[in-house]
Short mmCIF file of C-alpha atoms and ligand atoms in Angstrom, two decimals:
data_model
loop_
_atom_site.label_atom_id
_atom_site.label_comp_id
_atom_site.label_asym_id
_atom_site.label_seq_id
_atom_site.Cartn_x
_atom_site.Cartn_y
_atom_site.Cartn_z
CA MET A 52 94.36 126.20 80.82
CA LEU A 53 94.19 126.20 77.07
CA ARG A 54 95.68 128.82 74.80
CA TYR A 55 95.00 129.84 71.24
CA HIS A 56 96.70 132.27 68.96
CA GLY A 57 94.52 135.58 68.81
CA ARG A 58 95.12 135.88 65.10
CA ASP A 59 93.63 132.57 64.33
CA VAL A 60 90.72 133.04 66.61
CA ALA A 61 89.99 136.31 64.74
CA VAL A 62 90.21 134.49 61.42
CA ARG A 63 87.96 131.75 62.65
CA ARG A 64 85.32 134.14 64.03
CA ALA A 65 85.30 136.15 60.98
CA GLN A 66 84.73 132.84 59.02
CA MET A 67 81.83 131.90 61.25
CA LEU A 68 80.32 135.38 60.76
CA GLY A 69 80.92 135.45 56.98
CA ILE A 70 82.75 138.77 57.21
CA PRO A 71 86.23 139.91 55.98
CA VAL A 72 89.10 140.11 58.32
CA VAL A 73 92.13 142.28 57.67
CA LEU A 74 95.46 141.26 58.98
CA GLY A 75 98.00 144.11 58.81
CA SER A 76 101.66 144.00 59.24
CA ALA A 77 105.04 145.10 57.81
CA THR A 78 106.19 141.54 58.56
CA PRO A 79 103.44 139.02 58.04
CA SER A 80 104.02 135.62 59.57
CA LEU A 81 105.19 132.68 57.47
CA GLU A 82 101.74 131.07 58.02
CA SER A 83 100.04 134.13 56.62
CA LEU A 84 102.45 134.22 53.78
CA ALA A 85 101.77 130.51 52.90
CA ASN A 86 98.02 131.13 53.17
CA ALA A 87 98.43 133.98 50.57
CA ALA A 88 100.55 132.00 48.36
CA ARG A 89 97.97 129.10 48.44
CA GLY A 90 95.24 131.66 47.59
CA LYS A 91 93.51 131.24 51.00
CA TYR A 92 94.12 134.88 51.72
CA ALA A 93 94.02 137.80 49.24
CA ARG A 94 97.21 139.72 49.71
CA LEU A 95 97.39 143.42 49.35
CA SER A 96 100.92 145.11 49.44
CA LEU A 97 102.16 148.61 50.08
CA ARG A 98 105.38 148.66 48.13
CA GLU A 99 106.55 152.14 48.67
CA ARG A 100 107.17 154.50 51.61
CA VAL A 101 105.17 157.69 51.92
CA ASP A 102 106.31 160.39 49.38
CA ARG A 103 108.19 157.60 47.74
CA ARG A 104 111.02 158.12 50.20
CA PRO A 105 113.88 155.61 49.68
CA MET A 106 114.28 152.45 51.84
CA PRO A 107 117.33 152.56 54.04
CA VAL A 108 120.52 150.97 53.01
CA THR A 109 121.43 148.00 55.14
CA ARG A 110 125.13 147.13 55.91
CA VAL A 111 126.37 144.04 57.74
CA VAL A 112 129.28 144.36 60.09
CA ASP A 113 130.99 141.06 60.52
CA LEU A 114 131.81 140.88 64.25
CA ARG A 115 134.28 138.04 63.65
CA ARG A 116 136.36 140.55 61.76
CA ASP A 117 135.21 144.07 62.84
CA GLY A 118 134.60 143.23 66.55
CA SER A 119 136.98 145.16 68.83
CA GLY A 120 137.81 142.27 71.26
CA GLY A 121 134.11 141.57 72.43
CA ALA A 122 132.99 145.27 72.40
CA LEU A 123 129.26 145.78 71.80
CA LEU A 124 130.01 148.66 69.35
CA SER A 125 132.25 147.90 66.49
CA ARG A 126 134.49 150.44 64.77
CA PRO A 127 132.34 150.89 61.73
CA LEU A 128 129.27 151.48 63.95
CA LEU A 129 131.21 154.02 66.03
CA ALA A 130 132.25 155.75 62.88
CA ALA A 131 128.84 155.93 61.63
CA LEU A 132 127.66 157.27 64.98
CA GLY A 133 130.29 159.98 65.07
CA GLU A 134 129.17 161.14 61.58
CA ARG A 135 125.47 161.50 62.60
CA ILE A 136 126.40 163.38 65.62
CA ALA A 137 128.47 165.76 63.72
CA ARG A 138 125.64 166.26 61.30
CA LYS A 139 123.16 166.86 64.13
CA GLU A 140 121.10 163.77 63.10
CA GLN A 141 119.88 161.12 65.48
CA ALA A 142 120.57 157.41 65.80
CA LEU A 143 118.81 154.40 67.26
CA LEU A 144 120.68 151.52 68.68
CA PHE A 145 118.91 148.45 69.42
CA LEU A 146 120.03 145.44 71.63
CA ASN A 147 117.76 142.56 72.04
CA ARG A 148 118.33 141.32 75.55
CA ARG A 149 115.98 138.27 75.31
CA GLY A 150 118.92 136.16 74.82
CA HIS A 151 119.19 133.66 77.64
CA SER A 152 122.39 133.15 79.38
CA HIS A 153 122.82 129.70 78.16
CA HIS A 154 123.40 130.53 74.58
CA THR A 155 126.87 129.34 73.18
CA GLN A 156 128.43 130.93 70.20
CA CYS A 157 132.05 130.85 68.86
CA ARG A 158 133.03 134.57 68.36
CA ALA A 159 135.89 133.46 66.14
CA CYS A 160 133.88 131.56 63.44
CA GLY A 161 130.30 131.91 64.34
CA PHE A 162 129.71 128.29 65.30
CA VAL A 163 126.54 127.57 67.24
CA PRO A 164 125.63 124.05 68.44
CA GLY A 165 122.50 122.61 66.99
CA CYS A 166 120.26 119.62 67.53
CA PRO A 167 120.82 116.98 64.84
CA HIS A 168 117.05 116.08 64.97
CA CYS A 169 115.20 119.27 65.60
CA ASP A 170 117.05 121.85 63.67
CA ILE A 171 117.16 124.24 66.67
CA THR A 172 120.00 125.58 68.88
CA LEU A 173 121.15 123.44 71.85
CA THR A 174 121.13 124.95 75.25
CA LEU A 175 124.07 124.76 77.65
CA HIS A 176 123.58 122.83 80.95
CA LEU A 177 126.28 123.29 83.61
CA SER A 178 125.83 120.12 85.97
CA PRO A 179 126.64 117.90 84.05
CA ARG A 180 128.15 120.21 81.43
CA GLU A 181 126.29 119.19 78.29
CA TRP A 182 124.33 120.66 75.42
CA ARG A 183 120.67 119.78 75.49
CA CYS A 184 117.99 119.92 73.08
CA HIS A 185 114.76 121.29 74.93
CA TYR A 186 112.49 119.82 72.22
CA CYS A 187 113.65 116.15 72.04
CA ASP A 188 116.01 116.01 75.04
CA HIS A 189 119.03 115.08 72.84
CA ARG A 190 122.27 115.50 74.84
CA GLU A 191 125.94 115.78 74.05
CA PRO A 192 129.01 116.85 76.10
CA ALA A 193 129.56 120.52 75.76
CA SER A 194 133.15 121.12 74.77
CA GLY A 195 135.10 124.18 75.94
CA ALA A 196 136.67 124.61 72.44
CA CYS A 197 134.90 125.30 69.22
CA PRO A 198 134.36 121.99 67.22
CA GLN A 199 134.69 123.86 64.06
CA CYS A 200 137.70 126.09 64.51
CA GLY A 201 139.13 125.20 67.95
CA ALA A 202 138.81 128.57 69.49
CA ALA A 203 137.71 129.05 73.08
CA LEU A 204 133.91 129.00 73.25
CA LEU A 205 132.23 131.68 75.16
CA ARG A 206 129.06 131.39 77.15
CA LEU A 207 127.28 134.53 76.38
CA SER A 208 125.47 136.11 79.19
CA GLY A 209 123.41 138.56 77.38
CA ALA A 210 125.47 141.71 77.60
CA GLY A 211 122.94 144.49 78.13
CA THR A 212 122.18 148.11 77.28
CA GLN A 213 123.77 149.37 80.37
CA ARG A 214 127.04 148.09 79.09
CA ALA A 215 126.40 149.47 75.71
CA GLU A 216 125.69 152.81 77.33
CA ARG A 217 129.16 152.69 79.08
CA GLU A 218 130.97 151.80 75.93
CA LEU A 219 129.30 154.63 74.06
CA ALA A 220 130.22 157.15 76.85
CA ALA A 221 133.87 156.02 76.62
CA ALA A 222 134.10 156.00 72.78
CA LEU A 223 131.99 159.18 72.10
CA PRO A 224 132.04 161.29 75.16
CA SER A 225 130.17 164.20 73.58
CA ALA A 226 127.16 161.97 72.41
CA ARG A 227 124.02 162.64 74.31
CA VAL A 228 122.41 159.29 75.06
CA LEU A 229 118.99 158.18 76.25
CA ARG A 230 118.35 154.61 77.35
CA LEU A 231 115.11 152.87 77.07
CA ASP A 232 114.65 149.43 78.46
CA THR A 233 112.39 147.78 81.12
CA ASP A 234 114.47 148.93 83.99
CA VAL A 235 114.40 152.64 82.78
CA ALA A 236 110.63 152.25 82.21
CA ARG A 237 110.31 151.13 85.79
CA GLU A 238 112.65 153.76 87.32
CA GLN A 239 111.47 156.83 85.58
CA GLY A 240 107.70 156.14 85.30
CA THR A 241 107.03 156.07 81.66
CA SER A 242 108.86 155.16 78.54
CA GLU A 243 106.71 157.87 76.87
CA ASP A 244 108.79 160.55 78.54
CA VAL A 245 112.13 159.22 77.21
CA LEU A 246 110.51 158.93 73.66
CA GLN A 247 109.35 162.47 73.81
CA ARG A 248 112.69 163.95 75.05
CA PHE A 249 114.22 162.05 72.08
CA ALA A 250 111.61 163.37 69.56
CA ARG A 251 112.46 166.94 71.04
CA GLY A 252 116.09 166.39 70.01
CA GLU A 253 117.34 166.28 73.61
CA ALA A 254 119.57 163.41 72.72
CA ASP A 255 121.62 162.14 69.74
CA VAL A 256 121.26 158.45 70.41
CA LEU A 257 118.39 156.38 71.72
CA LEU A 258 119.65 152.95 72.97
CA GLY A 259 117.05 150.40 73.78
CA THR A 260 115.63 146.82 73.78
CA GLN A 261 112.65 145.52 71.69
CA MET A 262 110.81 148.37 73.18
CA ILE A 263 112.23 150.60 70.31
CA ALA A 264 111.96 148.08 67.45
CA LYS A 265 108.42 148.83 66.30
CA GLY A 266 106.22 151.68 65.34
CA LEU A 267 108.37 154.68 66.28
CA ASP A 268 108.64 157.57 63.91
CA PHE A 269 111.37 160.09 64.37
CA PRO A 270 112.26 162.04 61.19
CA ARG A 271 115.82 162.90 62.25
CA VAL A 272 116.83 159.39 62.80
CA THR A 273 119.13 158.41 59.89
CA LEU A 274 121.05 155.62 61.44
CA VAL A 275 119.87 152.41 63.23
CA GLY A 276 122.46 150.04 64.64
CA VAL A 277 121.49 146.39 65.58
CA LEU A 278 124.15 145.57 68.21
CA ASP A 279 123.77 141.78 68.14
CA ALA A 280 121.54 140.14 65.54
CA ASP A 281 122.56 136.78 66.73
CA VAL A 282 120.73 136.95 69.97
CA ALA A 283 117.47 136.47 68.22
CA LEU A 284 118.95 134.22 65.54
CA HIS A 285 120.00 131.54 67.86
CA LEU A 286 117.18 131.40 70.40
CA PRO A 287 116.28 127.67 70.73
CA ASP A 288 112.94 128.16 68.93
CA PHE A 289 112.03 126.95 65.38
CA ARG A 290 110.95 130.47 64.57
CA ALA A 291 114.18 132.06 65.58
CA ALA A 292 115.22 132.84 61.89
CA GLU A 293 111.71 134.20 61.08
CA ARG A 294 111.83 136.35 64.18
CA THR A 295 115.17 137.69 63.32
CA PHE A 296 114.13 138.57 59.78
CA GLN A 297 110.90 140.31 61.13
CA LEU A 298 112.90 142.16 63.78
CA LEU A 299 115.51 143.40 61.26
CA ILE A 300 112.90 144.63 58.84
CA GLN A 301 111.02 146.38 61.70
CA VAL A 302 114.07 148.03 63.10
CA ALA A 303 115.26 149.10 59.62
CA GLY A 304 111.76 150.67 59.12
CA ARG A 305 112.79 153.10 61.99
CA ALA A 306 115.60 154.72 59.69
CA GLY A 307 115.30 157.56 57.23
CA ARG A 308 111.52 158.14 57.77
CA GLY A 309 111.97 162.00 57.12
CA ARG A 310 113.50 163.62 54.15
CA MET A 311 116.97 162.43 54.90
CA PRO A 312 117.93 158.92 53.84
CA GLY A 313 118.60 156.25 56.44
CA GLU A 314 121.19 153.71 56.99
CA VAL A 315 121.10 150.45 59.01
CA LEU A 316 124.08 148.63 60.44
CA VAL A 317 123.58 144.95 61.51
CA GLN A 318 126.25 143.62 63.78
CA THR A 319 126.59 139.80 63.64
CA CYS A 320 128.89 136.75 63.79
CA SER A 321 126.61 134.95 61.23
CA PRO A 322 126.69 137.42 58.31
CA GLU A 323 125.91 134.65 55.84
CA HIS A 324 122.78 133.43 57.55
CA PRO A 325 119.83 133.61 55.10
CA ALA A 326 117.56 135.44 57.35
CA ILE A 327 120.13 138.11 57.76
CA LEU A 328 120.98 138.27 54.10
CA ALA A 329 117.28 138.39 53.10
CA ALA A 330 116.63 141.13 55.69
CA CYS A 331 119.52 143.22 54.50
CA ARG A 332 118.20 143.06 50.87
CA ASP A 333 114.51 143.58 52.14
CA ASP A 334 113.69 140.35 50.16
CA GLU A 335 110.80 138.74 51.94
CA ALA A 336 110.06 136.49 49.03
CA ALA A 337 113.58 134.95 49.10
CA PHE A 338 113.37 134.64 52.93
CA ALA A 339 109.98 132.97 52.79
CA THR A 340 110.75 130.47 50.00
CA ARG A 341 113.93 129.18 51.73
CA GLU A 342 112.42 129.24 55.28
CA LEU A 343 109.28 127.43 54.23
CA ALA A 344 111.37 124.66 52.52
CA GLU A 345 113.33 124.24 55.76
CA ARG A 346 110.13 124.00 57.78
CA ARG A 347 108.75 121.30 55.54
CA GLU A 348 111.92 119.36 55.79
CA ALA A 349 112.12 119.58 59.58
CA GLY A 350 108.39 119.14 60.06
CA TYR A 351 107.31 122.55 61.51
CA PRO A 352 104.41 124.76 60.99
CA PRO A 353 102.78 125.71 58.59
CA PHE A 354 103.35 122.05 57.39
CA VAL A 355 102.31 120.48 60.52
CA ARG A 356 99.94 121.46 63.51
CA LEU A 357 101.83 122.11 66.71
CA ALA A 358 100.88 122.15 70.28
CA THR A 359 102.80 122.09 73.57
CA LEU A 360 101.75 120.69 76.97
CA LEU A 361 103.71 122.72 79.46
CA LEU A 362 104.04 121.56 83.10
CA THR A 363 105.23 123.95 85.71
CA GLY A 364 105.70 123.55 89.55
CA ALA A 365 107.85 124.58 92.39
CA ASP A 366 109.53 121.10 92.77
CA GLU A 367 111.61 119.98 89.79
CA GLY A 368 111.30 116.22 90.67
CA ASP A 369 107.51 116.54 90.65
CA VAL A 370 107.28 118.31 87.28
CA GLU A 371 109.80 115.74 85.69
CA ARG A 372 107.69 112.77 87.03
CA ALA A 373 104.39 114.44 86.06
CA SER A 374 105.82 115.12 82.54
CA ASN A 375 106.75 111.45 82.16
CA ALA A 376 103.42 110.33 83.35
CA LEU A 377 101.58 112.62 80.99
CA ALA A 378 103.74 111.50 78.16
CA ASP A 379 102.73 107.88 78.96
CA ALA A 380 98.98 108.80 79.19
CA ILE A 381 99.02 110.18 75.66
CA ARG A 382 101.50 107.92 73.92
CA GLY A 383 98.79 105.26 72.85
CA ASP A 384 96.51 107.94 71.38
CA ALA A 385 99.38 109.66 69.71
CA GLU A 386 100.54 106.46 68.07
CA ALA A 387 97.07 105.69 66.85
CA GLN A 388 96.51 109.19 65.41
CA GLY A 389 99.99 109.40 63.82
CA VAL A 390 100.97 112.32 66.26
CA THR A 391 104.59 112.62 67.07
CA VAL A 392 105.39 113.43 70.66
CA LEU A 393 108.83 115.05 71.35
CA GLY A 394 110.06 115.09 74.98
CA PRO A 395 109.36 115.40 77.73
CA ALA A 396 112.32 117.86 78.11
CA PRO A 397 112.97 120.95 80.29
CA GLN A 398 112.18 124.16 78.51
CA ALA A 399 114.97 126.45 77.45
CA LEU A 400 113.66 128.94 80.11
CA ALA A 401 113.85 125.93 82.55
CA ARG A 402 112.83 128.15 85.51
CA LEU A 403 110.65 131.13 85.64
CA ARG A 404 109.46 132.92 88.75
CA GLY A 405 110.41 130.03 90.82
CA ARG A 406 108.53 127.41 88.78
CA HIS A 407 110.29 124.65 86.90
CA ARG A 408 109.11 124.20 83.34
CA TRP A 409 108.95 120.96 81.37
CA HIS A 410 107.04 120.45 78.17
CA LEU A 411 105.81 117.92 75.60
CA LEU A 412 105.91 118.89 71.97
CA LEU A 413 103.04 117.49 69.69
CA LYS A 414 103.30 117.42 65.90
CA ALA A 415 100.26 116.41 63.98
CA ALA A 416 99.31 116.35 60.21
CA SER A 417 95.92 117.86 61.00
CA ALA A 418 94.03 119.77 63.73
CA PRO A 419 91.51 117.04 64.48
CA LYS A 420 94.37 114.49 65.17
CA LEU A 421 96.02 116.92 67.37
CA ARG A 422 92.81 117.76 69.24
CA THR A 423 92.18 114.05 70.04
CA VAL A 424 95.61 113.65 71.61
CA LEU A 425 95.30 117.09 73.52
CA ALA A 426 91.95 116.11 74.91
CA THR A 427 93.47 112.96 76.45
CA GLY A 428 96.30 115.01 77.85
CA LEU A 429 93.88 117.58 79.28
CA ALA A 430 91.76 114.75 80.72
CA TRP A 431 94.77 113.46 82.56
CA ALA A 432 95.39 116.92 83.80
CA GLU A 433 92.07 117.15 85.24
CA SER A 434 92.30 113.63 86.88
CA LYS A 435 93.91 112.69 90.16
CA ALA A 436 96.89 111.37 88.38
CA ARG A 437 98.18 114.77 88.14
CA PRO A 438 100.15 116.01 91.31
CA ALA A 439 98.40 118.92 92.95
CA SER A 440 101.62 120.87 92.80
CA VAL A 441 101.89 120.70 89.06
CA ARG A 442 100.06 122.94 86.57
CA VAL A 443 99.39 122.06 83.00
CA VAL A 444 98.94 124.42 80.12
CA ALA A 445 97.98 123.35 76.58
CA ASP A 446 99.13 125.79 73.89
CA VAL A 447 97.83 125.22 70.49
CA ASP A 448 99.79 126.71 67.62
CA PRO A 449 102.28 128.31 70.14
CA VAL A 450 103.75 131.63 69.26
CA GLU A 451 106.96 130.66 71.06
CA VAL A 452 108.31 127.29 71.78
CA LEU A 453 111.04 128.36 74.26
ZN1 ZN B 701 134.80 128.54 66.00
ZN1 ZN B 702 116.23 117.84 69.33
#
């Protein structure tokens, strides 16, 4: 199987047909921003909201100080919610649950373990107990205490929207709350129904996952709360900072769309992180400049071409052996082409729907070099060398490397 990015296929097809292509987004990718900066794309900006309505004011709540003992809703956020409810305005609370359970963070100082080679978050493994980089397979013993401040380290197991709902009911018993996540969407048929009830004013607060981050337009919403900006920030993916920036901009875009001005509260243990600072100032240029410099330094797109070879199977031993065999099969070509091969390593989502997942990460200076090595890899996958129980997927310019 071979995957390509839909956006890039559209751009290429437009090129082949000699027609213009319009990419539209409130949060363009760094690749597109870099193409615009290089003059490859013409950039058109909409700088103002409709009727020149003001952009919302964003405030950071430092959970290391304002957290109420691990509660999902900090005191400043509860106070802001109380005000909105008293004024008969509405609020959106956003909790991204896509954090996986093996994310470690010190709630006292914000420390997160990172790979010294790959500039991504390390993933916690339990037997043996160690932190592992799932790009290059770097390993180190996982300590129980924070290496930075000595506090006990918590293993965060993605506290979800249901817990937030219970906290909300306890702290603000009069608040009328609707919840929207994949569980609700499944139980009650359609998420459309929940959104319509919220639009009709049947609730004060809509609490949800990324399902409520984009595109919604409720004029009475004057407060947006991001319960945990760190979930996205510390995903072990080289695009984690970019995702977080985009997510915060999109979520903030839900506040103050009507005549009443909006406010955004972002709860985080990493208030000094450049992605969070830039999002709070709505400063895309500052974010892009800094993030692009870091990508260049660490060797990630748009400065290199990336592809993954993903191997999945029901038996982990088979998958691991096949991954090593595939790595051996492409090594010679990779060296000849100057293509870096990272791994094989288990993916951060090491098991999905009963299948174990390992991958190889390929970094190349140009697309033709990458294609040459991928072709060798795919030839191996189509040969008898590949165990029948193991599936191979090549992902070119992957959207996620998780
Ligand atoms: Zn600490
Ligand atoms: Zn690494």
